[in-house]
């Protein structure tokens, strides 16, 4: 039997920190991170080069800490450090399943992981290693969504996947409105102007200006990543141009 053609060669998956929590209120559910690691390894096994950006919202968010009175930049540093913890946990889960993985951080911490160096990251991917980009962009006042689009553009990914708890982008919140309609497709301009909460504007503009397609999909769909690269429409696709 002939293998299905792959629609994407290099994919960056953006996971929110909350995706790691499962039903916990905080931190990491080991069963959830194991399942996510299995999905990522299955994608790699198809021959797709895989990079990950993981958020830190299951531990700390700078904006939340600032609301409590903390200096915003300090809060953002804590948020970025939270993403490094998540990245290390994911690296561990991937390696325990036999995958090869490297964590590269936007903030230097040589005893813990590699620095982010674009050329080295691309080399890791070419060698079949799964690369996790940690510490966001390395700068306060940004989000890991923006880090996801920035790193995806830098490494020349074909697709950015934003994995969430909902199966795409809706015209209103499907948890509150049973009539909410899901979009199969949106342009970046529609996503930016309608403020549907797909990603923050900086992240969307980066994707739009660099013509990087974005897929918003539900991380809990079994085999999500392998189905995506086989060309199945399992979420909302956001592109620069309108699709006829
Ligand atoms: N953060 C930052 N700069 C970045 C990326 C992240 O300062 O480039 C901080 C920010 O405080 C953010 C936190 O790290 O709230 C965790 O990231 P994010 O909120 O994007 O995580 P997610 O919502 O995806 O779990």
PDB file of C-alpha atoms and ligand atoms in Angstrom:
ATOM      1  CA  UNK A   1       0.000   0.000   0.000  1.00  0.00           C
ATOM      2  CA  UNK A   2       1.312   3.457  -0.867  1.00  0.00           C
ATOM      3  CA  UNK A   3       1.761   5.943   1.963  1.00  0.00           C
ATOM      4  CA  UNK A   4      -0.450   9.026   1.818  1.00  0.00           C
ATOM      5  CA  UNK A   5       1.431  12.110   0.572  1.00  0.00           C
ATOM      6  CA  UNK A   6       2.373  14.538   3.300  1.00  0.00           C
ATOM      7  CA  UNK A   7       1.043  18.042   2.926  1.00  0.00           C
ATOM      8  CA  UNK A   8       3.596  19.518   5.299  1.00  0.00           C
ATOM      9  CA  UNK A   9       7.320  18.936   5.692  1.00  0.00           C
ATOM     10  CA  UNK A  10       8.108  21.023   8.772  1.00  0.00           C
ATOM     11  CA  UNK A  11       5.471  21.860  11.357  1.00  0.00           C
ATOM     12  CA  UNK A  12       5.540  23.968  14.512  1.00  0.00           C
ATOM     13  CA  UNK A  13       3.013  23.011  17.154  1.00  0.00           C
ATOM     14  CA  UNK A  14       2.019  25.649  19.704  1.00  0.00           C
ATOM     15  CA  UNK A  15       0.601  24.182  22.889  1.00  0.00           C
ATOM     16  CA  UNK A  16      -0.742  26.333  25.680  1.00  0.00           C
ATOM     17  CA  UNK A  17       0.512  25.579  29.165  1.00  0.00           C
ATOM     18  CA  UNK A  18      -3.078  24.786  30.089  1.00  0.00           C
ATOM     19  CA  UNK A  19      -3.062  21.918  27.578  1.00  0.00           C
ATOM     20  CA  UNK A  20      -0.655  20.125  29.937  1.00  0.00           C
ATOM     21  CA  UNK A  21      -2.902  20.480  32.997  1.00  0.00           C
ATOM     22  CA  UNK A  22      -5.580  18.004  31.945  1.00  0.00           C
ATOM     23  CA  UNK A  23      -8.185  18.183  34.707  1.00  0.00           C
ATOM     24  CA  UNK A  24      -5.725  19.625  37.227  1.00  0.00           C
ATOM     25  CA  UNK A  25      -6.028  23.286  38.308  1.00  0.00           C
ATOM     26  CA  UNK A  26      -2.297  23.891  38.020  1.00  0.00           C
ATOM     27  CA  UNK A  27       0.893  22.225  36.816  1.00  0.00           C
ATOM     28  CA  UNK A  28       1.285  19.151  34.632  1.00  0.00           C
ATOM     29  CA  UNK A  29      -0.766  15.972  34.371  1.00  0.00           C
ATOM     30  CA  UNK A  30       1.744  13.162  33.577  1.00  0.00           C
ATOM     31  CA  UNK A  31      -0.850  11.171  31.595  1.00  0.00           C
ATOM     32  CA  UNK A  32      -1.670  14.187  29.419  1.00  0.00           C
ATOM     33  CA  UNK A  33       1.942  15.053  28.663  1.00  0.00           C
ATOM     34  CA  UNK A  34       2.620  11.398  27.788  1.00  0.00           C
ATOM     35  CA  UNK A  35      -0.273  11.354  25.317  1.00  0.00           C
ATOM     36  CA  UNK A  36       0.888  14.620  23.727  1.00  0.00           C
ATOM     37  CA  UNK A  37       4.424  13.244  23.460  1.00  0.00           C
ATOM     38  CA  UNK A  38       3.058  10.114  21.744  1.00  0.00           C
ATOM     39  CA  UNK A  39       1.220  12.294  19.201  1.00  0.00           C
ATOM     40  CA  UNK A  40       4.352  14.317  18.481  1.00  0.00           C
ATOM     41  CA  UNK A  41       6.456  11.162  18.058  1.00  0.00           C
ATOM     42  CA  UNK A  42       3.831   9.678  15.703  1.00  0.00           C
ATOM     43  CA  UNK A  43       4.062  12.814  13.585  1.00  0.00           C
ATOM     44  CA  UNK A  44       7.858  12.613  13.517  1.00  0.00           C
ATOM     45  CA  UNK A  45       7.648   8.933  12.550  1.00  0.00           C
ATOM     46  CA  UNK A  46       5.825   9.978   9.366  1.00  0.00           C
ATOM     47  CA  UNK A  47       8.922  11.931   8.353  1.00  0.00           C
ATOM     48  CA  UNK A  48       7.640  15.365   9.319  1.00  0.00           C
ATOM     49  CA  UNK A  49      10.105  17.675  11.069  1.00  0.00           C
ATOM     50  CA  UNK A  50       8.504  18.806  14.310  1.00  0.00           C
ATOM     51  CA  UNK A  51       9.129  21.836  16.518  1.00  0.00           C
ATOM     52  CA  UNK A  52       7.147  22.795  19.590  1.00  0.00           C
ATOM     53  CA  UNK A  53       6.460  25.964  21.523  1.00  0.00           C
ATOM     54  CA  UNK A  54       4.774  25.451  24.879  1.00  0.00           C
ATOM     55  CA  UNK A  55       3.172  28.233  26.928  1.00  0.00           C
ATOM     56  CA  UNK A  56       3.442  28.699  30.668  1.00  0.00           C
ATOM     57  CA  UNK A  57      -0.118  29.556  31.653  1.00  0.00           C
ATOM     58  CA  UNK A  58      -0.467  26.382  33.759  1.00  0.00           C
ATOM     59  CA  UNK A  59       2.144  27.855  36.125  1.00  0.00           C
ATOM     60  CA  UNK A  60       2.561  31.635  35.762  1.00  0.00           C
ATOM     61  CA  UNK A  61       1.451  34.414  33.437  1.00  0.00           C
ATOM     62  CA  UNK A  62       3.105  37.814  33.719  1.00  0.00           C
ATOM     63  CA  UNK A  63      -0.119  39.755  33.264  1.00  0.00           C
ATOM     64  CA  UNK A  64      -1.792  37.816  36.085  1.00  0.00           C
ATOM     65  CA  UNK A  65       1.141  38.391  38.422  1.00  0.00           C
ATOM     66  CA  UNK A  66       1.121  42.112  37.531  1.00  0.00           C
ATOM     67  CA  UNK A  67      -2.582  42.309  38.442  1.00  0.00           C
ATOM     68  CA  UNK A  68      -1.538  41.156  41.909  1.00  0.00           C
ATOM     69  CA  UNK A  69       0.906  44.083  42.128  1.00  0.00           C
ATOM     70  CA  UNK A  70       4.121  42.494  40.845  1.00  0.00           C
ATOM     71  CA  UNK A  71       6.380  44.367  38.446  1.00  0.00           C
ATOM     72  CA  UNK A  72       5.266  43.309  34.950  1.00  0.00           C
ATOM     73  CA  UNK A  73       8.727  42.569  33.615  1.00  0.00           C
ATOM     74  CA  UNK A  74       9.517  40.374  36.634  1.00  0.00           C
ATOM     75  CA  UNK A  75       6.191  38.616  36.121  1.00  0.00           C
ATOM     76  CA  UNK A  76       6.990  38.021  32.456  1.00  0.00           C
ATOM     77  CA  UNK A  77      10.388  36.621  33.396  1.00  0.00           C
ATOM     78  CA  UNK A  78       8.602  34.184  35.713  1.00  0.00           C
ATOM     79  CA  UNK A  79       6.182  33.321  32.916  1.00  0.00           C
ATOM     80  CA  UNK A  80       9.052  32.601  30.546  1.00  0.00           C
ATOM     81  CA  UNK A  81      10.756  30.428  33.176  1.00  0.00           C
ATOM     82  CA  UNK A  82       7.468  28.522  33.512  1.00  0.00           C
ATOM     83  CA  UNK A  83       7.631  27.710  29.802  1.00  0.00           C
ATOM     84  CA  UNK A  84      11.117  26.261  30.327  1.00  0.00           C
ATOM     85  CA  UNK A  85       9.759  23.929  33.032  1.00  0.00           C
ATOM     86  CA  UNK A  86       7.035  22.758  30.665  1.00  0.00           C
ATOM     87  CA  UNK A  87       9.568  22.277  27.881  1.00  0.00           C
ATOM     88  CA  UNK A  88      11.789  20.140  30.123  1.00  0.00           C
ATOM     89  CA  UNK A  89       8.803  18.020  31.158  1.00  0.00           C
ATOM     90  CA  UNK A  90       7.880  17.498  27.494  1.00  0.00           C
ATOM     91  CA  UNK A  91      11.479  16.677  26.573  1.00  0.00           C
ATOM     92  CA  UNK A  92      11.512  14.082  29.340  1.00  0.00           C
ATOM     93  CA  UNK A  93       8.199  12.579  28.148  1.00  0.00           C
ATOM     94  CA  UNK A  94       9.450  12.402  24.547  1.00  0.00           C
ATOM     95  CA  UNK A  95      12.763  10.826  25.536  1.00  0.00           C
ATOM     96  CA  UNK A  96      11.085   8.248  27.764  1.00  0.00           C
ATOM     97  CA  UNK A  97       9.143   7.138  24.695  1.00  0.00           C
ATOM     98  CA  UNK A  98      12.365   6.792  22.702  1.00  0.00           C
ATOM     99  CA  UNK A  99      12.173  10.106  20.797  1.00  0.00           C
ATOM    100  CA  UNK A 100      15.107  12.445  20.293  1.00  0.00           C
ATOM    101  CA  UNK A 101      14.521  15.932  21.572  1.00  0.00           C
ATOM    102  CA  UNK A 102      16.362  19.177  22.264  1.00  0.00           C
ATOM    103  CA  UNK A 103      15.173  22.166  24.290  1.00  0.00           C
ATOM    104  CA  UNK A 104      16.419  25.546  23.045  1.00  0.00           C
ATOM    105  CA  UNK A 105      15.755  28.570  25.206  1.00  0.00           C
ATOM    106  CA  UNK A 106      15.340  32.229  24.312  1.00  0.00           C
ATOM    107  CA  UNK A 107      16.916  33.028  27.707  1.00  0.00           C
ATOM    108  CA  UNK A 108      20.372  31.598  28.384  1.00  0.00           C
ATOM    109  CA  UNK A 109      20.541  28.854  30.998  1.00  0.00           C
ATOM    110  CA  UNK A 110      23.443  26.719  29.910  1.00  0.00           C
ATOM    111  CA  UNK A 111      23.242  24.189  32.705  1.00  0.00           C
ATOM    112  CA  UNK A 112      19.673  23.346  31.764  1.00  0.00           C
ATOM    113  CA  UNK A 113      19.276  23.512  27.990  1.00  0.00           C
ATOM    114  CA  UNK A 114      20.731  24.930  24.793  1.00  0.00           C
ATOM    115  CA  UNK A 115      20.452  28.557  23.744  1.00  0.00           C
ATOM    116  CA  UNK A 116      18.175  29.253  20.817  1.00  0.00           C
ATOM    117  CA  UNK A 117      20.358  29.536  17.728  1.00  0.00           C
ATOM    118  CA  UNK A 118      18.370  29.367  14.519  1.00  0.00           C
ATOM    119  CA  UNK A 119      20.910  27.511  12.414  1.00  0.00           C
ATOM    120  CA  UNK A 120      21.459  24.939  15.125  1.00  0.00           C
ATOM    121  CA  UNK A 121      17.708  24.498  15.529  1.00  0.00           C
ATOM    122  CA  UNK A 122      17.320  23.810  11.805  1.00  0.00           C
ATOM    123  CA  UNK A 123      20.192  21.321  11.951  1.00  0.00           C
ATOM    124  CA  UNK A 124      18.497  19.462  14.829  1.00  0.00           C
ATOM    125  CA  UNK A 125      15.298  19.267  12.801  1.00  0.00           C
ATOM    126  CA  UNK A 126      17.140  17.999   9.733  1.00  0.00           C
ATOM    127  CA  UNK A 127      18.674  15.276  11.889  1.00  0.00           C
ATOM    128  CA  UNK A 128      15.206  14.163  12.941  1.00  0.00           C
ATOM    129  CA  UNK A 129      15.221  15.616  16.445  1.00  0.00           C
ATOM    130  CA  UNK A 130      12.109  17.176  17.916  1.00  0.00           C
ATOM    131  CA  UNK A 131      12.968  20.726  18.981  1.00  0.00           C
ATOM    132  CA  UNK A 132      11.185  22.565  21.784  1.00  0.00           C
ATOM    133  CA  UNK A 133      11.581  26.333  21.811  1.00  0.00           C
ATOM    134  CA  UNK A 134      11.382  27.516  25.410  1.00  0.00           C
ATOM    135  CA  UNK A 135      11.255  30.911  27.160  1.00  0.00           C
ATOM    136  CA  UNK A 136       9.004  32.424  24.512  1.00  0.00           C
ATOM    137  CA  UNK A 137      10.707  35.147  22.509  1.00  0.00           C
ATOM    138  CA  UNK A 138      13.047  35.848  25.434  1.00  0.00           C
ATOM    139  CA  UNK A 139      11.434  39.287  25.867  1.00  0.00           C
ATOM    140  CA  UNK A 140       8.768  40.539  28.257  1.00  0.00           C
ATOM    141  CA  UNK A 141       5.396  41.839  26.963  1.00  0.00           C
ATOM    142  CA  UNK A 142       5.122  39.074  24.374  1.00  0.00           C
ATOM    143  CA  UNK A 143       3.158  35.831  24.392  1.00  0.00           C
ATOM    144  CA  UNK A 144       4.100  32.309  23.471  1.00  0.00           C
ATOM    145  CA  UNK A 145       1.648  32.570  20.553  1.00  0.00           C
ATOM    146  CA  UNK A 146       3.920  35.274  19.168  1.00  0.00           C
ATOM    147  CA  UNK A 147       6.959  33.117  19.987  1.00  0.00           C
ATOM    148  CA  UNK A 148       5.281  30.285  18.069  1.00  0.00           C
ATOM    149  CA  UNK A 149       4.765  32.365  14.932  1.00  0.00           C
ATOM    150  CA  UNK A 150       8.207  33.969  15.194  1.00  0.00           C
ATOM    151  CA  UNK A 151      10.059  30.659  15.541  1.00  0.00           C
ATOM    152  CA  UNK A 152       7.892  29.042  12.844  1.00  0.00           C
ATOM    153  CA  UNK A 153       8.789  31.816  10.401  1.00  0.00           C
ATOM    154  CA  UNK A 154      12.460  31.732  11.397  1.00  0.00           C
ATOM    155  CA  UNK A 155      12.853  27.976  10.824  1.00  0.00           C
ATOM    156  CA  UNK A 156      10.815  28.033   7.603  1.00  0.00           C
ATOM    157  CA  UNK A 157       7.936  25.883   8.876  1.00  0.00           C
ATOM    158  CA  UNK A 158       5.166  25.085   6.366  1.00  0.00           C
ATOM    159  CA  UNK A 159       2.449  25.175   8.984  1.00  0.00           C
ATOM    160  CA  UNK A 160       1.820  26.557  12.453  1.00  0.00           C
ATOM    161  CA  UNK A 161      -0.652  24.512  14.477  1.00  0.00           C
ATOM    162  CA  UNK A 162      -2.298  26.159  17.446  1.00  0.00           C
ATOM    163  CA  UNK A 163      -3.704  23.338  19.519  1.00  0.00           C
ATOM    164  CA  UNK A 164      -6.465  24.444  21.868  1.00  0.00           C
ATOM    165  CA  UNK A 165      -9.362  22.945  23.789  1.00  0.00           C
ATOM    166  CA  UNK A 166     -11.858  23.803  21.022  1.00  0.00           C
ATOM    167  CA  UNK A 167     -11.982  22.316  17.558  1.00  0.00           C
ATOM    168  CA  UNK A 168     -11.428  25.542  15.643  1.00  0.00           C
ATOM    169  CA  UNK A 169     -12.451  29.191  15.502  1.00  0.00           C
ATOM    170  CA  UNK A 170     -16.105  30.089  16.162  1.00  0.00           C
ATOM    171  CA  UNK A 171     -18.086  33.271  15.545  1.00  0.00           C
ATOM    172  CA  UNK A 172     -18.929  33.314  19.273  1.00  0.00           C
ATOM    173  CA  UNK A 173     -17.939  31.255  22.314  1.00  0.00           C
ATOM    174  CA  UNK A 174     -19.287  27.699  21.720  1.00  0.00           C
ATOM    175  CA  UNK A 175     -19.238  27.023  25.482  1.00  0.00           C
ATOM    176  CA  UNK A 176     -21.720  29.866  26.037  1.00  0.00           C
ATOM    177  CA  UNK A 177     -23.661  29.931  22.766  1.00  0.00           C
ATOM    178  CA  UNK A 178     -25.028  26.620  21.407  1.00  0.00           C
ATOM    179  CA  UNK A 179     -25.733  28.405  18.073  1.00  0.00           C
ATOM    180  CA  UNK A 180     -22.053  29.330  17.612  1.00  0.00           C
ATOM    181  CA  UNK A 181     -20.760  28.534  14.102  1.00  0.00           C
ATOM    182  CA  UNK A 182     -17.327  27.172  13.358  1.00  0.00           C
ATOM    183  CA  UNK A 183     -15.287  28.595  10.503  1.00  0.00           C
ATOM    184  CA  UNK A 184     -13.577  26.135   8.168  1.00  0.00           C
ATOM    185  CA  UNK A 185     -11.429  28.909   6.831  1.00  0.00           C
ATOM    186  CA  UNK A 186     -10.523  32.511   7.665  1.00  0.00           C
ATOM    187  CA  UNK A 187      -8.035  35.023   6.308  1.00  0.00           C
ATOM    188  CA  UNK A 188      -5.554  36.585   8.702  1.00  0.00           C
ATOM    189  CA  UNK A 189      -7.169  39.988   8.102  1.00  0.00           C
ATOM    190  CA  UNK A 190     -10.570  38.579   9.096  1.00  0.00           C
ATOM    191  CA  UNK A 191      -9.040  37.031  12.223  1.00  0.00           C
ATOM    192  CA  UNK A 192      -7.298  40.301  13.158  1.00  0.00           C
ATOM    193  CA  UNK A 193     -10.251  42.612  12.433  1.00  0.00           C
ATOM    194  CA  UNK A 194     -12.967  40.503  14.000  1.00  0.00           C
ATOM    195  CA  UNK A 195     -10.984  39.945  17.217  1.00  0.00           C
ATOM    196  CA  UNK A 196     -12.173  36.353  17.449  1.00  0.00           C
ATOM    197  CA  UNK A 197      -9.423  35.550  19.933  1.00  0.00           C
ATOM    198  CA  UNK A 198      -7.579  33.179  17.580  1.00  0.00           C
ATOM    199  CA  UNK A 199      -4.176  34.473  18.672  1.00  0.00           C
ATOM    200  CA  UNK A 200      -2.899  37.891  19.642  1.00  0.00           C
ATOM    201  CA  UNK A 201      -2.555  40.436  16.832  1.00  0.00           C
ATOM    202  CA  UNK A 202       1.256  40.400  16.839  1.00  0.00           C
ATOM    203  CA  UNK A 203       1.273  36.645  16.221  1.00  0.00           C
ATOM    204  CA  UNK A 204      -1.347  36.906  13.463  1.00  0.00           C
ATOM    205  CA  UNK A 205       0.411  39.768  11.690  1.00  0.00           C
ATOM    206  CA  UNK A 206       3.700  37.848  11.696  1.00  0.00           C
ATOM    207  CA  UNK A 207       1.972  34.857  10.078  1.00  0.00           C
ATOM    208  CA  UNK A 208       0.152  37.031   7.553  1.00  0.00           C
ATOM    209  CA  UNK A 209       3.185  39.055   6.507  1.00  0.00           C
ATOM    210  CA  UNK A 210       5.274  35.914   6.055  1.00  0.00           C
ATOM    211  CA  UNK A 211       2.518  33.879   4.416  1.00  0.00           C
ATOM    212  CA  UNK A 212       2.619  31.131   7.060  1.00  0.00           C
ATOM    213  CA  UNK A 213      -0.648  29.157   7.257  1.00  0.00           C
ATOM    214  CA  UNK A 214      -2.125  28.575  10.691  1.00  0.00           C
ATOM    215  CA  UNK A 215      -4.355  25.691  11.727  1.00  0.00           C
ATOM    216  CA  UNK A 216      -6.407  26.035  14.903  1.00  0.00           C
ATOM    217  CA  UNK A 217      -7.503  22.624  16.127  1.00  0.00           C
ATOM    218  CA  UNK A 218      -8.513  20.593  19.176  1.00  0.00           C
ATOM    219  CA  UNK A 219      -5.579  18.843  20.805  1.00  0.00           C
ATOM    220  CA  UNK A 220      -7.929  16.198  22.229  1.00  0.00           C
ATOM    221  CA  UNK A 221      -8.896  14.872  18.786  1.00  0.00           C
ATOM    222  CA  UNK A 222      -7.232  11.437  18.497  1.00  0.00           C
ATOM    223  CA  UNK A 223      -4.420  11.437  15.947  1.00  0.00           C
ATOM    224  CA  UNK A 224      -4.889  15.175  15.338  1.00  0.00           C
ATOM    225  CA  UNK A 225      -1.373  15.870  14.090  1.00  0.00           C
ATOM    226  CA  UNK A 226      -1.075  12.909  11.741  1.00  0.00           C
ATOM    227  CA  UNK A 227      -4.509  13.667  10.293  1.00  0.00           C
ATOM    228  CA  UNK A 228      -3.526  17.293   9.744  1.00  0.00           C
ATOM    229  CA  UNK A 229      -0.392  16.494   7.786  1.00  0.00           C
ATOM    230  CA  UNK A 230      -2.335  14.032   5.639  1.00  0.00           C
ATOM    231  CA  UNK A 231      -4.385  17.030   4.525  1.00  0.00           C
ATOM    232  CA  UNK A 232      -7.533  16.357   6.555  1.00  0.00           C
ATOM    233  CA  UNK A 233      -9.418  19.499   7.617  1.00  0.00           C
ATOM    234  CA  UNK A 234      -9.783  18.970  11.342  1.00  0.00           C
ATOM    235  CA  UNK A 235      -9.945  22.566  12.519  1.00  0.00           C
ATOM    236  CA  UNK A 236     -10.000  26.113  11.176  1.00  0.00           C
ATOM    237  CA  UNK A 237      -7.381  27.025   8.594  1.00  0.00           C
ATOM    238  CA  UNK A 238      -6.209  30.652   8.575  1.00  0.00           C
ATOM    239  CA  UNK A 239      -4.349  31.849   5.484  1.00  0.00           C
ATOM    240  CA  UNK A 240      -3.373  35.134   3.855  1.00  0.00           C
ATOM    241  CA  UNK A 241      -5.542  34.722   0.798  1.00  0.00           C
ATOM    242  CA  UNK A 242      -9.197  33.802   0.625  1.00  0.00           C
ATOM    243  CA  UNK A 243      -9.667  30.170  -0.371  1.00  0.00           C
ATOM    244  CA  UNK A 244     -12.121  29.646  -3.217  1.00  0.00           C
TER     245      UNK A 244
HETATM  246  N1  LIG B   1       6.169  35.476  28.115  1.00  0.00           N
HETATM  247  C1  LIG B   1       6.950  36.578  27.850  1.00  0.00           C
HETATM  248  N2  LIG B   1       7.515  36.706  26.627  1.00  0.00           N
HETATM  249  C2  LIG B   1       7.328  35.812  25.629  1.00  0.00           C
HETATM  250  C3  LIG B   1       6.486  34.704  25.884  1.00  0.00           C
HETATM  251  C4  LIG B   1       5.924  34.553  27.135  1.00  0.00           C
HETATM  252  O1  LIG B   1       7.157  37.413  28.709  1.00  0.00           O
HETATM  253  O2  LIG B   1       7.888  35.968  24.530  1.00  0.00           O
HETATM  254  C5  LIG B   1       5.631  35.287  29.473  1.00  0.00           C
HETATM  255  C6  LIG B   1       4.334  36.037  29.720  1.00  0.00           C
HETATM  256  O3  LIG B   1       4.341  36.468  31.068  1.00  0.00           O
HETATM  257  C7  LIG B   1       3.292  34.961  29.515  1.00  0.00           C
HETATM  258  C8  LIG B   1       3.977  33.750  30.102  1.00  0.00           C
HETATM  259  O4  LIG B   1       5.338  33.903  29.695  1.00  0.00           O
HETATM  260  O5  LIG B   1       2.092  35.242  30.196  1.00  0.00           O
HETATM  261  C9  LIG B   1       3.454  32.431  29.648  1.00  0.00           C
HETATM  262  O6  LIG B   1       3.181  32.446  28.270  1.00  0.00           O
HETATM  263  P1  LIG B   1       1.678  32.436  27.679  1.00  0.00           P
HETATM  264  O7  LIG B   1       0.789  33.283  28.525  1.00  0.00           O
HETATM  265  O8  LIG B   1       1.775  32.782  26.241  1.00  0.00           O
HETATM  266  O9  LIG B   1       1.325  30.902  27.870  1.00  0.00           O
HETATM  267  P2  LIG B   1       0.025  30.086  27.426  1.00  0.00           P
HETATM  268  O10 LIG B   1      -1.172  31.001  27.546  1.00  0.00           O
HETATM  269  O11 LIG B   1       0.241  29.665  26.015  1.00  0.00           O
HETATM  270  O12 LIG B   1       0.015  28.921  28.361  1.00  0.00           O
END
